[in-house]
XYZ file of C-alpha atoms in Angstrom:
311
model
C -29.306 224.840 69.052
C -32.350 226.966 69.774
C -35.623 225.077 69.522
C -39.232 226.234 69.485
C -39.487 225.409 73.190
C -36.653 227.834 73.969
C -38.297 230.784 72.251
C -40.557 233.316 73.960
C -44.225 232.680 73.388
C -47.282 234.819 72.901
C -50.787 233.662 73.771
C -53.282 233.947 70.921
C -56.808 232.560 71.228
C -55.768 230.082 73.870
C -52.663 228.836 72.023
C -48.994 229.526 72.687
C -47.175 230.473 69.479
C -43.370 230.371 69.412
C -41.845 233.743 68.578
C -38.355 233.960 67.112
C -36.162 236.947 67.894
C -36.055 237.960 64.225
C -39.819 238.567 64.105
C -40.684 242.258 64.243
C -44.402 241.632 63.758
C -46.109 239.203 66.081
C -49.444 237.368 66.140
C -52.286 239.786 66.731
C -51.151 242.432 64.273
C -53.889 244.238 62.408
C -52.369 244.418 58.925
C -54.528 243.435 55.961
C -53.837 240.335 53.914
C -51.351 241.028 51.141
C -49.981 244.159 52.845
C -46.599 245.056 51.389
C -45.560 246.600 54.692
C -45.986 243.205 56.380
C -43.587 241.607 53.908
C -41.192 244.514 54.404
C -41.201 244.025 58.176
C -40.468 240.331 57.729
C -37.452 241.169 55.565
C -36.213 243.856 57.964
C -36.472 241.522 60.963
C -34.546 238.732 59.251
C -31.836 241.082 57.998
C -31.359 242.752 61.384
C -31.033 239.309 62.983
C -28.550 238.194 60.319
C -26.492 241.347 60.835
C -26.651 240.990 64.621
C -28.091 244.496 64.860
C -30.267 245.858 67.615
C -32.790 248.465 66.532
C -35.414 250.816 67.878
C -38.078 252.359 65.714
C -40.027 255.557 65.498
C -43.251 255.483 63.486
C -45.664 258.365 62.836
C -49.417 258.231 62.327
C -49.839 255.690 59.529
C -50.831 252.057 59.012
C -47.521 251.120 60.604
C -48.321 252.557 64.026
C -51.702 250.822 64.323
C -50.216 247.502 63.250
C -49.489 246.635 66.855
C -53.195 246.205 67.597
C -54.822 246.630 70.988
C -53.375 245.832 74.394
C -52.240 243.234 75.470
C -51.383 242.004 71.978
C -48.512 243.937 70.439
C -47.135 242.973 67.071
C -43.834 244.824 67.442
C -40.933 242.906 68.913
C -38.715 245.994 69.124
C -38.921 249.287 71.053
C -41.204 251.659 69.150
C -41.823 255.360 69.716
C -45.014 256.658 68.096
C -44.764 260.186 66.761
C -46.925 262.914 65.314
C -47.784 262.573 61.627
C -45.169 265.012 60.355
C -42.620 264.775 63.145
C -41.068 261.310 63.014
C -37.680 262.478 61.607
C -37.414 264.933 64.530
C -38.230 262.112 66.956
C -35.660 259.867 65.257
C -33.097 262.664 65.446
C -33.528 262.889 69.208
C -33.288 259.118 69.627
C -30.126 258.954 67.494
C -28.448 261.893 69.254
C -29.064 260.408 72.695
C -27.816 257.001 71.522
C -24.632 258.529 70.125
C -24.022 260.756 73.175
C -24.327 257.681 75.402
C -22.050 255.631 73.159
C -24.756 253.006 72.744
C -25.075 250.431 69.973
C -28.039 249.784 67.703
C -29.826 251.379 64.816
C -32.517 254.029 64.945
C -34.953 253.293 62.129
C -37.716 255.697 61.137
C -40.521 253.884 59.286
C -43.275 255.943 57.650
C -45.805 255.772 54.853
C -45.864 257.981 51.782
C -48.282 260.450 53.376
C -45.880 261.093 56.237
C -42.920 261.203 53.836
C -43.897 262.779 50.521
C -46.391 265.199 52.079
C -46.907 265.929 55.758
C -43.387 265.021 56.864
C -41.513 266.674 53.997
C -40.249 269.594 56.093
C -38.843 267.487 58.919
C -37.384 264.799 56.655
C -35.669 267.472 54.575
C -34.305 269.121 57.717
C -32.953 265.827 59.066
C -31.407 264.985 55.697
C -29.807 268.445 55.406
C -28.211 267.963 58.838
C -27.210 264.398 57.890
C -28.722 262.969 61.075
C -27.495 259.484 61.934
C -30.473 257.205 61.340
C -32.170 255.119 58.641
C -35.421 256.356 57.137
C -37.622 253.748 55.448
C -40.715 254.820 53.512
C -43.198 252.110 52.632
C -44.911 253.647 49.627
C -48.462 252.355 49.224
C -49.398 255.418 47.189
C -52.298 256.525 49.406
C -53.179 257.581 52.942
C -54.099 253.998 53.782
C -54.800 254.367 57.502
C -57.346 257.175 57.119
C -59.547 255.752 54.391
C -57.510 255.852 51.204
C -57.075 259.509 50.262
C -54.688 260.616 47.518
C -51.134 261.533 48.387
C -48.474 263.059 46.178
C -47.231 259.487 45.720
C -50.534 258.434 44.125
C -50.030 257.716 40.409
C -51.929 259.399 37.589
C -55.358 257.910 36.978
C -55.724 256.213 40.382
C -59.085 256.583 42.094
C -59.037 257.433 45.790
C -61.619 258.853 48.190
C -60.385 262.361 47.352
C -59.780 261.706 43.649
C -62.871 259.639 42.787
C -62.461 260.230 39.036
C -58.737 259.501 39.007
C -55.753 261.592 40.073
C -54.629 264.180 37.540
C -51.182 265.172 38.840
C -48.126 262.988 38.327
C -46.526 261.038 41.164
C -43.758 262.891 42.997
C -40.282 261.481 42.312
C -38.928 261.309 45.848
C -35.502 259.692 45.369
C -33.978 262.589 43.350
C -35.367 264.986 45.970
C -33.623 263.102 48.776
C -30.448 262.601 46.732
C -30.301 266.370 46.205
C -29.611 266.682 49.950
C -26.305 264.845 49.293
C -27.154 262.210 51.887
C -24.805 259.196 52.077
C -27.315 256.744 50.629
C -30.692 256.647 48.887
C -32.153 253.550 47.274
C -35.336 251.881 46.058
C -36.207 248.426 47.404
C -38.599 245.709 46.254
C -40.399 243.061 48.308
C -40.327 240.922 45.143
C -36.502 240.969 45.116
C -35.387 239.808 48.591
C -31.675 239.444 47.752
C -31.487 243.012 46.487
C -33.521 244.182 49.490
C -31.077 242.500 51.863
C -27.984 243.879 50.151
C -29.317 247.433 50.263
C -30.392 247.312 53.890
C -27.037 245.751 54.787
C -25.362 248.623 52.928
C -27.389 251.146 54.934
C -26.565 249.357 58.207
C -22.834 249.706 57.541
C -23.091 253.470 56.998
C -23.553 256.452 59.255
C -25.552 259.586 58.570
C -28.955 259.922 56.963
C -29.942 256.943 54.813
C -33.196 256.876 52.833
C -34.835 253.670 51.601
C -38.016 253.621 49.508
C -40.054 250.392 49.455
C -42.894 249.881 46.973
C -45.673 248.556 49.219
C -48.921 247.199 47.722
C -52.165 247.926 49.564
C -54.869 245.516 48.335
C -57.540 247.493 50.199
C -56.678 250.792 48.536
C -55.449 249.386 45.235
C -58.493 247.130 44.815
C -56.198 244.242 43.997
C -56.026 240.582 45.009
C -53.929 240.093 48.181
C -52.280 237.048 46.629
C -50.965 239.228 43.787
C -49.184 241.856 45.897
C -45.636 240.593 45.412
C -46.282 239.940 41.730
C -47.500 243.523 41.268
C -44.203 244.806 42.640
C -42.325 242.428 40.354
C -44.222 243.779 37.345
C -43.502 247.354 38.436
C -39.766 246.655 38.652
C -39.482 244.625 35.449
C -41.476 247.138 33.409
C -39.689 250.219 34.747
C -42.581 251.662 36.723
C -40.516 251.263 39.909
C -36.845 251.046 38.895
C -34.384 249.631 41.393
C -31.347 251.842 41.825
C -29.021 253.454 44.356
C -27.523 256.924 44.794
C -24.398 257.461 46.917
C -23.707 260.926 48.363
C -26.218 262.310 45.868
C -23.600 261.906 43.131
C -22.879 258.290 42.199
C -25.492 255.978 40.711
C -26.078 252.283 40.254
C -29.002 250.675 38.414
C -29.744 247.242 39.868
C -32.201 245.615 37.443
C -32.733 245.971 33.720
C -36.109 246.071 32.017
C -37.193 242.679 30.716
C -39.968 243.688 28.329
C -42.803 243.311 30.824
C -45.723 245.505 29.788
C -46.543 248.092 32.496
C -50.186 247.832 31.404
C -50.320 244.498 33.264
C -49.729 246.399 36.495
C -52.669 248.748 35.962
C -55.072 246.088 34.718
C -54.650 244.070 37.915
C -55.982 246.945 40.055
C -59.577 248.176 40.075
C -58.457 251.622 41.247
C -57.690 252.390 37.599
C -60.785 252.764 35.414
C -60.634 251.610 31.822
C -59.173 254.413 29.729
C -57.874 256.335 32.750
C -54.256 255.617 31.859
C -52.532 256.176 28.526
C -50.507 252.971 28.287
C -48.440 254.145 25.319
C -47.377 257.206 27.294
C -46.560 255.073 30.339
C -44.426 252.712 28.237
C -42.511 255.668 26.801
C -41.998 257.213 30.252
C -40.724 253.917 31.699
C -38.206 253.609 28.880
C -37.130 257.227 29.220
C -36.684 256.933 32.990
C -34.576 253.803 32.674
C -32.421 255.362 29.953
C -31.870 258.460 32.090
C -30.837 256.385 35.117
C -28.537 254.301 32.919
C -26.891 257.457 31.583
C -26.372 258.764 35.118
C -24.842 255.422 36.097
C -22.501 255.492 33.110
C -21.464 259.104 33.718
C -21.131 258.914 37.525
C -20.916 255.229 38.510
C -20.839 253.997 42.088
C -17.650 252.246 43.130
C -17.650 248.453 43.127
C -17.081 248.325 46.886
C -19.971 250.681 47.723
């Protein structure tokens, strides 16, 4: 049995801290308290270890690439290739092609924020998806450009204040999953850090597949959202239960599965817990109606074109 004394250690402020192989992030990382990406990395590390999967990552300019902190402290316990802001899918393509040509094992995982996915990286992610490149793309969606001061992105919801939308964003949030599903990729899904079992099942599903797989993770940013770090996971839970962030899967762009039903949670609770939304900036009645409509539409798609039980 492996004990703490058998594990590699990292020195932090004069102390040796045991580091398990499943840890992707290590002591010394620079993530903020309550960061949804931190929770996501914890889940990914545990699931990769459980699956016995090796992995190498490519990460563009975003909070994720500065997580590692300054030398000699590095919070990533996997090989990581840093890329240009809009080019990470091209980098991941090269890594995956070389891996496959060499007959090597292991996953190539492209991790990016919403700015590098919804906006700046849209051309390269679309190109990689159209070619069905053999890697997993994970977007942690914190709904802003978090690493550069909190500017709006096309993932920012209506009414949210950012440094470039100080009176609240006017345009609606881009719906990225249908866009990716339209490429007919093998797998697209939404994941929640408040639902670890569902998160694990979906990542395990992606690990078993080949081709381009797209996973979207709702990732709270207390700094940009002006929310309490201790409430991050609960905010995601509210978003899922109310229908603001529905959990579902799309296979080959054709077959659907809804994973969680609405439980009557009021989406207004989500907005009221974040100071980025001024009082009156959001029409709660409209939001409630949109959440219901979205869930009904996804349910209809699931009923008309259901995913197979073994998918």
